[in-house]
Short mmCIF file of C-alpha atoms in Angstrom, two decimals:
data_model
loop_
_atom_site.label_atom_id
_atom_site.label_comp_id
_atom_site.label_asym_id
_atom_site.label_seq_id
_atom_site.Cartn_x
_atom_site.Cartn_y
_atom_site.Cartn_z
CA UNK A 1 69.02 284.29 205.42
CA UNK A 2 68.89 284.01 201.81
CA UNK A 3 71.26 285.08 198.85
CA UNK A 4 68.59 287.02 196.34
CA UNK A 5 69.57 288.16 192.66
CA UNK A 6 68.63 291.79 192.15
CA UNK A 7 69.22 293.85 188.85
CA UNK A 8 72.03 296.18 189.66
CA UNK A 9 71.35 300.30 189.11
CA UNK A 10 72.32 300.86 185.37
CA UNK A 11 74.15 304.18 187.10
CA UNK A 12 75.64 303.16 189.86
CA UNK A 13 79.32 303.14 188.67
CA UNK A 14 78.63 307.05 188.37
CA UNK A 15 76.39 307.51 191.48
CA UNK A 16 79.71 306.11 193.23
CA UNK A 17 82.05 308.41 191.26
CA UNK A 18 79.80 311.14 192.38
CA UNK A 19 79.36 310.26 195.92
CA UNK A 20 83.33 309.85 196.48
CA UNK A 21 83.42 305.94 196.40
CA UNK A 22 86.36 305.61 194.18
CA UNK A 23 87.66 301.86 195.18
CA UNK A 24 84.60 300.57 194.27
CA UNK A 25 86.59 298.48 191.85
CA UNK A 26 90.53 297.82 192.68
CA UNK A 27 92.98 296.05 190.44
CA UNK A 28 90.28 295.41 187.60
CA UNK A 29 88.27 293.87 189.97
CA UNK A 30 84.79 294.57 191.40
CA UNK A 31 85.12 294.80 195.05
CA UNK A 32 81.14 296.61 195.50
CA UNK A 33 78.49 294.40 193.96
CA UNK A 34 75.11 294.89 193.86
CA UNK A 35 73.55 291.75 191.13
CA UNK A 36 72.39 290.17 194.70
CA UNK A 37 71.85 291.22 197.89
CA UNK A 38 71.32 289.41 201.09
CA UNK A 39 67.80 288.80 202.85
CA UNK A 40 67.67 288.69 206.58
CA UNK A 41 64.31 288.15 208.89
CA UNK A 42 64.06 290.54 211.54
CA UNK A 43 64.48 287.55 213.96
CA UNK A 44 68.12 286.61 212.74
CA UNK A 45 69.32 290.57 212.49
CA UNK A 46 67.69 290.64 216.30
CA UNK A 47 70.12 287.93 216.86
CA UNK A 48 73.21 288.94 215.26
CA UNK A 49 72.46 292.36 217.54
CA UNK A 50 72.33 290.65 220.86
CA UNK A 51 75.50 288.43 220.17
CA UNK A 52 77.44 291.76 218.79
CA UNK A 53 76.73 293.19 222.16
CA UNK A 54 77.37 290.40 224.59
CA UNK A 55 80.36 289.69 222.35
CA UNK A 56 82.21 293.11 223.11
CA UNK A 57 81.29 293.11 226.87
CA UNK A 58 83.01 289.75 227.29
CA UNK A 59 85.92 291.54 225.26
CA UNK A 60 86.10 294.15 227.40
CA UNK A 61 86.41 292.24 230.30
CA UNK A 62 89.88 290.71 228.69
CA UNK A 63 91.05 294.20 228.02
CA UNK A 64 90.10 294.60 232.20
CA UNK A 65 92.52 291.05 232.77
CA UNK A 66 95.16 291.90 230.73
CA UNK A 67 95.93 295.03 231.77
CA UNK A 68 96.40 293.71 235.17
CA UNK A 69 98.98 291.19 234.17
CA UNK A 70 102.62 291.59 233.00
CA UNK A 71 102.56 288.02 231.75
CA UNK A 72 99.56 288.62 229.60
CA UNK A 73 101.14 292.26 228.25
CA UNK A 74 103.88 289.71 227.16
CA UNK A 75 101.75 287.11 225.53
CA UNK A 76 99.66 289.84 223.80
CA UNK A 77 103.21 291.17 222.24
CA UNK A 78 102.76 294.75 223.59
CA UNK A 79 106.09 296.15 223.68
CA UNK A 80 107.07 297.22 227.67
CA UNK A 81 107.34 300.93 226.89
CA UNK A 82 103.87 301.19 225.81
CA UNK A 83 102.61 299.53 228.66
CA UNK A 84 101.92 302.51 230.84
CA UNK A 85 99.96 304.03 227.36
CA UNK A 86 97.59 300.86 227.50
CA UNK A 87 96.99 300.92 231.01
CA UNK A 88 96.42 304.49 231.58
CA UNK A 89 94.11 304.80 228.56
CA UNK A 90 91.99 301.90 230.24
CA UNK A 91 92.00 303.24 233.61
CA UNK A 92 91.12 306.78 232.65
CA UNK A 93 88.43 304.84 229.96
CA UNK A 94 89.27 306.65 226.92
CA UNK A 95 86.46 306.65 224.71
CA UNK A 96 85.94 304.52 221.59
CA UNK A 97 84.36 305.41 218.08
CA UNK A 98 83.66 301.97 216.57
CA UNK A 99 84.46 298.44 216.25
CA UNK A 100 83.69 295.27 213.82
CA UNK A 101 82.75 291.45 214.65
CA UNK A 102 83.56 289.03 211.75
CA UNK A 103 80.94 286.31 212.09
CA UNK A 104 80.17 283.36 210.71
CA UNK A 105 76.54 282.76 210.44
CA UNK A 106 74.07 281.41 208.35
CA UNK A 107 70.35 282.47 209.48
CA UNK A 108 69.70 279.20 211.68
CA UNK A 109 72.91 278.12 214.09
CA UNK A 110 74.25 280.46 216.55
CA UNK A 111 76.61 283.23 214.89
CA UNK A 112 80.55 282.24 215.99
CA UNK A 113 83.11 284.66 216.52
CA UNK A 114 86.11 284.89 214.47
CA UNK A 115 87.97 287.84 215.43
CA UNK A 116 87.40 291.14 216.58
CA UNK A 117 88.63 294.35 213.97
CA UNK A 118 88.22 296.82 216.83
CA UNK A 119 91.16 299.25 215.85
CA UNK A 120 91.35 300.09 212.12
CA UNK A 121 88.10 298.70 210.52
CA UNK A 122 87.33 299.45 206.98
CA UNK A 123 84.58 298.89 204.99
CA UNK A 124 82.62 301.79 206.72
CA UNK A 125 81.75 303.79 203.87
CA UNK A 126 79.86 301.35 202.24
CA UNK A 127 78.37 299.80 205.00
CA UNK A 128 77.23 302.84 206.52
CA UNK A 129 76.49 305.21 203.59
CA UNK A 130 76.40 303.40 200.24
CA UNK A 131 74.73 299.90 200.61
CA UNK A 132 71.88 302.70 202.25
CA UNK A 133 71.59 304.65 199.08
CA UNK A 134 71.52 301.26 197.10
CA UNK A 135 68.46 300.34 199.13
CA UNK A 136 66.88 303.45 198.77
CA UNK A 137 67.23 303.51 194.93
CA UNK A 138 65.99 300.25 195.07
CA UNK A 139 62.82 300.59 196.48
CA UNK A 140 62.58 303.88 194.36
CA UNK A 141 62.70 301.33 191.21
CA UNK A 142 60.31 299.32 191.99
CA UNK A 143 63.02 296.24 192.73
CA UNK A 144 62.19 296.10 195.96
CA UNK A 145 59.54 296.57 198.08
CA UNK A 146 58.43 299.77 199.80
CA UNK A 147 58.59 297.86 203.81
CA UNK A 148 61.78 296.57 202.75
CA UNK A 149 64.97 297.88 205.67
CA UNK A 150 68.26 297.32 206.45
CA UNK A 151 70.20 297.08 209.39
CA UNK A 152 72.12 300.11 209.27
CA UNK A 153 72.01 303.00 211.88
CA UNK A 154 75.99 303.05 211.49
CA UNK A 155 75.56 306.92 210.10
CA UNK A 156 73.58 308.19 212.61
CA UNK A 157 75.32 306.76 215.73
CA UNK A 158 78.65 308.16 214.39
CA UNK A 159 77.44 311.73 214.13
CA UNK A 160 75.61 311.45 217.28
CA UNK A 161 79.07 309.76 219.06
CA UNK A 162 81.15 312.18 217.61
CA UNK A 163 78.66 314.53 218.82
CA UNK A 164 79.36 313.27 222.15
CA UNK A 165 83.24 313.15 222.10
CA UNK A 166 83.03 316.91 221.02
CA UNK A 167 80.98 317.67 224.41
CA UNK A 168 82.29 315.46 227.26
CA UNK A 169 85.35 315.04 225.76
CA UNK A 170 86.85 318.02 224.13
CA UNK A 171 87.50 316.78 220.93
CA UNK A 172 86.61 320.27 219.45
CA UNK A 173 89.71 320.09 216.67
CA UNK A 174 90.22 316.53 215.22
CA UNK A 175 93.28 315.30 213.45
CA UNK A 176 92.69 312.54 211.14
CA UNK A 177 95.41 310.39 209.90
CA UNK A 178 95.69 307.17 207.78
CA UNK A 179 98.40 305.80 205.57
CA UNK A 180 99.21 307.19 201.81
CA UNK A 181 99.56 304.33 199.55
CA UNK A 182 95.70 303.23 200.51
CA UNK A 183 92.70 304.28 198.22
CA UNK A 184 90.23 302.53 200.63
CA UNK A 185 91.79 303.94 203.87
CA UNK A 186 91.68 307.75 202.79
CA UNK A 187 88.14 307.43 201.65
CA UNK A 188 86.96 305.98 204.30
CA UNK A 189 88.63 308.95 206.51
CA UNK A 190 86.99 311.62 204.22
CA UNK A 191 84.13 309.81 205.05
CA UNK A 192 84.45 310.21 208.61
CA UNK A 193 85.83 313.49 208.75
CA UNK A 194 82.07 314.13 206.82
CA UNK A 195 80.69 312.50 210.25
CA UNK A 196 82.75 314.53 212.45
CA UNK A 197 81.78 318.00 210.41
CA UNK A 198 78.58 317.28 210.91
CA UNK A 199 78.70 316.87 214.52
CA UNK A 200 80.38 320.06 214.75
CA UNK A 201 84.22 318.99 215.01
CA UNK A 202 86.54 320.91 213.13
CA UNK A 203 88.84 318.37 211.25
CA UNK A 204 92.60 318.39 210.02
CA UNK A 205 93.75 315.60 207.42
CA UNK A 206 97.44 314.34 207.31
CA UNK A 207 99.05 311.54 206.77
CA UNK A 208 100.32 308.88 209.01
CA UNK A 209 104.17 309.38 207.83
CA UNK A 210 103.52 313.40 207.76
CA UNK A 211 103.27 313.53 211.53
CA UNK A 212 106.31 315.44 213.16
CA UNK A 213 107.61 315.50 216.82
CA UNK A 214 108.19 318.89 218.29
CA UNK A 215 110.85 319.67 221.21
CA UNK A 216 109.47 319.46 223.85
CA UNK A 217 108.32 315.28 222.50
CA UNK A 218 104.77 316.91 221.18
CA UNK A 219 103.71 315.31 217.34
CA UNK A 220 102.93 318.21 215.23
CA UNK A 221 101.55 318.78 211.81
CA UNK A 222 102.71 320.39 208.85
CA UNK A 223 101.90 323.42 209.79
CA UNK A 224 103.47 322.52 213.20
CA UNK A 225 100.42 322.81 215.09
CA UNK A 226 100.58 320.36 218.09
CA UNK A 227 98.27 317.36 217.81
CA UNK A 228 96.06 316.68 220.75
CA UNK A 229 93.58 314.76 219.37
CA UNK A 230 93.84 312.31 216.98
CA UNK A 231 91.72 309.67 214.43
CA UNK A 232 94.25 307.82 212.99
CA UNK A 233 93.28 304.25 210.76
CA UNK A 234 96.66 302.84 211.50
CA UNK A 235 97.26 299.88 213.66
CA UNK A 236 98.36 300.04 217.06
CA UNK A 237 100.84 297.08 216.77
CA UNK A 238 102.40 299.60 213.56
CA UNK A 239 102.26 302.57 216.22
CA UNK A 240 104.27 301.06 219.08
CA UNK A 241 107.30 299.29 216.90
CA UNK A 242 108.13 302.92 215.02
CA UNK A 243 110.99 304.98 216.31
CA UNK A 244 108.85 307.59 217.46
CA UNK A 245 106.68 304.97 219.92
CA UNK A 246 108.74 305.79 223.08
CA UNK A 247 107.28 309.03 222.58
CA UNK A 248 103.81 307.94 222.55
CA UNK A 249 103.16 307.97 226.28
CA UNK A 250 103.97 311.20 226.48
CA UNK A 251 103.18 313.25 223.79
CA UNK A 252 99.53 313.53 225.49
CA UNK A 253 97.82 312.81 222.49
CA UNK A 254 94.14 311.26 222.99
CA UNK A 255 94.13 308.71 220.30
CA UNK A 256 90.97 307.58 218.09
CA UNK A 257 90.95 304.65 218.49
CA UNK A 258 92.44 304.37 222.41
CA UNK A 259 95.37 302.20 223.21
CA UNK A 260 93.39 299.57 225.30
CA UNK A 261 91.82 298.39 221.59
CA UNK A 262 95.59 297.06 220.57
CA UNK A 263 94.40 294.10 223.69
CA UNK A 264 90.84 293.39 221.90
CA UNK A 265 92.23 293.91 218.32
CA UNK A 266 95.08 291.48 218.45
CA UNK A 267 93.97 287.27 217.78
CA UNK A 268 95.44 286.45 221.06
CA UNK A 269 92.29 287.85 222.25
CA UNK A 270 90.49 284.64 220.96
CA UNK A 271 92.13 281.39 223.31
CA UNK A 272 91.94 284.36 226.06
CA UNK A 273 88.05 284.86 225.52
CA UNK A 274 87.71 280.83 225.30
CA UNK A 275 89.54 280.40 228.70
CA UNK A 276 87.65 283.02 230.12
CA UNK A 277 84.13 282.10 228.91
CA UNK A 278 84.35 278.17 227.95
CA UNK A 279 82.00 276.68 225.78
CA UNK A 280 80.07 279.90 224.95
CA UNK A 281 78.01 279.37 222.11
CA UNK A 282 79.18 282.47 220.08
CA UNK A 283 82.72 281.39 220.36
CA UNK A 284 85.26 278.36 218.77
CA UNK A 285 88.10 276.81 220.81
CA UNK A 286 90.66 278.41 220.56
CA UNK A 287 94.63 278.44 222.02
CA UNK A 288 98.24 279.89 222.18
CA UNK A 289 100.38 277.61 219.87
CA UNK A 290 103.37 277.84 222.05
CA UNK A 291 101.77 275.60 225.36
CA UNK A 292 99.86 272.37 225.06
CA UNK A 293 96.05 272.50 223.71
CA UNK A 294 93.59 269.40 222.58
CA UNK A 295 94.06 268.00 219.37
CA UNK A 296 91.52 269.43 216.57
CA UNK A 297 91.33 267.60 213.21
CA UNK A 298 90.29 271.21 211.94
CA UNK A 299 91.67 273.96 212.75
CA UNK A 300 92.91 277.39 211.55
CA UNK A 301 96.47 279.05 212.29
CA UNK A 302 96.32 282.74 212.50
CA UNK A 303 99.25 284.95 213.62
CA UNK A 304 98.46 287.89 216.19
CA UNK A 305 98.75 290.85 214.19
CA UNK A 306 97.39 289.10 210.78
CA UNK A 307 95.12 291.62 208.77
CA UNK A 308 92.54 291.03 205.34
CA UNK A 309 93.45 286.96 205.96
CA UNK A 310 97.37 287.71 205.81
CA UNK A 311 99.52 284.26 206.68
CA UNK A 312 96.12 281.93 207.46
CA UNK A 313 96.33 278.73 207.43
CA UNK A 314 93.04 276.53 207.13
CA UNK A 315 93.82 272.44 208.13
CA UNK A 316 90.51 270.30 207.18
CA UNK A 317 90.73 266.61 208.40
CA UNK A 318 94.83 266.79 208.29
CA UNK A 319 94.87 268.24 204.90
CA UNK A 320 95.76 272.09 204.51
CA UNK A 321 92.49 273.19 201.99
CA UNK A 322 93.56 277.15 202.36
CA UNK A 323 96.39 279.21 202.94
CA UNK A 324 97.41 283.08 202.42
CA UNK A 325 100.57 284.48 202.39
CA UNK A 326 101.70 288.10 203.68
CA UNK A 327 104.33 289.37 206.64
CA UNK A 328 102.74 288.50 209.70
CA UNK A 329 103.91 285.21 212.11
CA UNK A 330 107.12 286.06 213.76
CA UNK A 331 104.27 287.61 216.38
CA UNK A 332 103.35 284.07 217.55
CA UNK A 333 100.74 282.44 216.46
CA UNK A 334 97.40 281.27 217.95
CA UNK A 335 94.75 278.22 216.94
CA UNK A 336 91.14 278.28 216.45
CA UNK A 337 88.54 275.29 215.84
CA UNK A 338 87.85 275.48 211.80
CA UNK A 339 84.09 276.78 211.81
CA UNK A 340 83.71 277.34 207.67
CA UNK A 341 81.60 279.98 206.53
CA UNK A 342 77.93 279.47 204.58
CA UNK A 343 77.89 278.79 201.19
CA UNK A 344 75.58 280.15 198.67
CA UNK A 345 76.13 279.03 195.30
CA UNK A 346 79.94 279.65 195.09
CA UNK A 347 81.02 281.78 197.30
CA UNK A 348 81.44 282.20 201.05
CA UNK A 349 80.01 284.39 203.12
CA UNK A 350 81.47 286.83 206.13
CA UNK A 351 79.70 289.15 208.34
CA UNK A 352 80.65 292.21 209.63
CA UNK A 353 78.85 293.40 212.92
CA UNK A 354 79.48 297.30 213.53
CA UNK A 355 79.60 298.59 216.69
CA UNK A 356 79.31 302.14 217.28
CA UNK A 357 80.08 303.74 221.26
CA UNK A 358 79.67 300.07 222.17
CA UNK A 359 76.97 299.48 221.13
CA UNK A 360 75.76 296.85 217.67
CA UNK A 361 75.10 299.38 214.96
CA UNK A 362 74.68 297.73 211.87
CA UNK A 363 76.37 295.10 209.32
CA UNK A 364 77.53 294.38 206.24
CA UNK A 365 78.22 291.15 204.08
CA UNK A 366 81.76 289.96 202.34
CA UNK A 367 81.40 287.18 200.03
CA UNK A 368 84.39 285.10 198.29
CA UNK A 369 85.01 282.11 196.12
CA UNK A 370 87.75 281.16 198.56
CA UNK A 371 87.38 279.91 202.14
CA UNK A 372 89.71 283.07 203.47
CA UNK A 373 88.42 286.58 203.56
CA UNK A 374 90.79 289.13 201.98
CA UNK A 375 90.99 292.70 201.07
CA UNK A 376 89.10 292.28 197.50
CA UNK A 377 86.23 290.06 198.66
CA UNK A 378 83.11 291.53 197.41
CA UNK A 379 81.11 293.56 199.46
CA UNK A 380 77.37 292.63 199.09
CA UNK A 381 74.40 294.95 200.40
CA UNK A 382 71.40 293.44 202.73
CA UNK A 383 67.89 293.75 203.49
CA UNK A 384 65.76 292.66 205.98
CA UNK A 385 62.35 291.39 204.98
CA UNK A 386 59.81 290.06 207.44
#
């Protein structure tokens, strides 16, 4: 694994414009970068595949325990009236689009897992569609050369899944829903909605605080069409604490993504997986903040709902080195065993392992100066050279 300077596509700026990527850069600063790229052996991507997969199965299995337990419901900070949504949409297996591993790995130790985004990742755009085009223009140039790949079959598995949700499933008409005040979040739903089109689904856009609730307890849309099927890029935790959540259970809405990911998206997840599977080599320690756990002289505090490094806390050797403030904490708060990321040169480095219908799809690559991942780390394309 190796951090490679590449000259960047004197039109890219304009090839993004073109293409739809418009948060390319936010707030005056460049979020996609392309002066580098990332160089992977098929040996290590082989890797990072296998963990990805054995990763979600063992996560799966703690969506099976908790939805078995009150106590754990509790601990996981599900509210009680959405219970019977999480349970039923586990027991009748509602189907999943996609989900993303952060790991931290750096080409020669075992990749560790630091928490599972399995209910509203971003970064799919450019990890499916436009670090692909990069590579292709790339080669085209002469910049790199012509057997050079990428892990990235993240397109083609989403067509093909939503393919599949269309024909076993019924999701004929799609509603897609995210947030308004988020550049990133509605391109990356035009960007599925392109997925689902393709497949053959008929798609709807609204937004998130557009949905209405009919009579009879149904959400409707502006045209007050009933919603049966939904995409929304909203977080579950969000969805159950809104006034309209006791309504959720029965609305029968089938929900992309399903209720049973608010269990495997939440950081409680991480002392559960550790109990469950101790001393895996893909995980850290990790443990509930409110009971008794072994003393770590590096550690990190994350709160259960925290999202783009929101409210971490990074203690090195007894010394705080990193912190982030945003909303999150009166959740509770879990610990994990400090693991820090690879270095090249300055920066940091995070990856992202897609998963598409359960199965590892692709990845991309977040870099920053500072030891905690946030929304404007840079995204960085890869290769794979062998």
């Amino acid at each position: 694994m190796k951090r490679v300077p590449i000259s960047e596509r004197p039109d890219w700026r304009e090839k993004a414009d073109e293409f739809g990527f418009h948060f390319h850069t936010m707030y005056g600063e460049p979020y996609w970068s392309e002066d580098a790229c990332y160089q992977f052996s098929l040996a290590q991507i082989d890797e990072i595949e296998e963990v990805t997969n054995e990763l979600h199965q063992m996560c799966l299995q703690v969506v099976d325990k908790v939805t078995q337990s009150d106590e754990l419901m509790t601990r996981f900070q599900i509210p009680k009236h959405c219970w019977d949504l999480v349970r039923e949409s586990w027991a009748t297996r509602q189907p999943s689009l996609y989900s993303r591993l952060d790991l931290a790995y750096d080409g020669i130790n075992p990749p560790k897992l630091l928490e599972n985004n399995a209910d509203t990742p971003t970064s799919l755009y450019e990890s499916a569609f436009f670090q692909w085009i990069w590579l292709e223009d790339q080669i085209a140039a002469g910049n790199l050369p012509e057997n050079a790949d990428q892990f990235n079959g993240i397109q083609e598995k989403l067509i093909e899944r939503f393919g599949v949700l269309a024909e076993e499933f019924g999701f004929r008409y799609l509603h897609m829903a995210c947030c308004q005040d988020s550049v990133e979040d509605r391109g990356t739903i035009q960007y599925l909605q392109d997925c689902a089109q393709e497949a053959g689904i008929t798609t709807d856009f609204l937004f998130i605080e557009d949905i209405g609730l009919g009579d009879r307890g149904e959400f409707t849309d502006l045209q007050d069409q009933i919603i049966s099927n939904m995409f929304k890029l909203y977080p579950w935790e969000f969805m159950m604490r809104e006034i309209f959540s006791t309504k959720l259970t029965d609305a029968g809405v089938r929900w992309l993504e399903p209720a049973w990911k608010s269990i495997i998206s939440n950081k409680a997840l991480l002392p559960l997986l550790w109990e469950m599977f101790p001393d895996h080599p893909n995980l850290l320690p990790a443990y509930f903040t409110d009971k008794p756990y072994p003393e770590m002289d590096s550690y990190v505090i994350k709160p259960l709902f925290s999202r783009e490094g929101a409210n971490i806390r990074i203690i090195e050797n007894g010394k705080e080195i990193a912190v982030a403030d945003g909303p999150y904490g009166e959740e509770g708060m879990i610990v994990q065993q400090f693991h820090p990321l690879p270095k090249f040169g300055d920066s940091y480095t995070l990856i992202g392992s897609w998963l598409v219908n359960d199965e590892s799809a692709g990845i991309c690559i977040r870099e920053d100066r500072e030891l905690i991942t946030q929304d404007l780390s840079r995204f960085y394309p890869h290769i794979i050279i062998d």
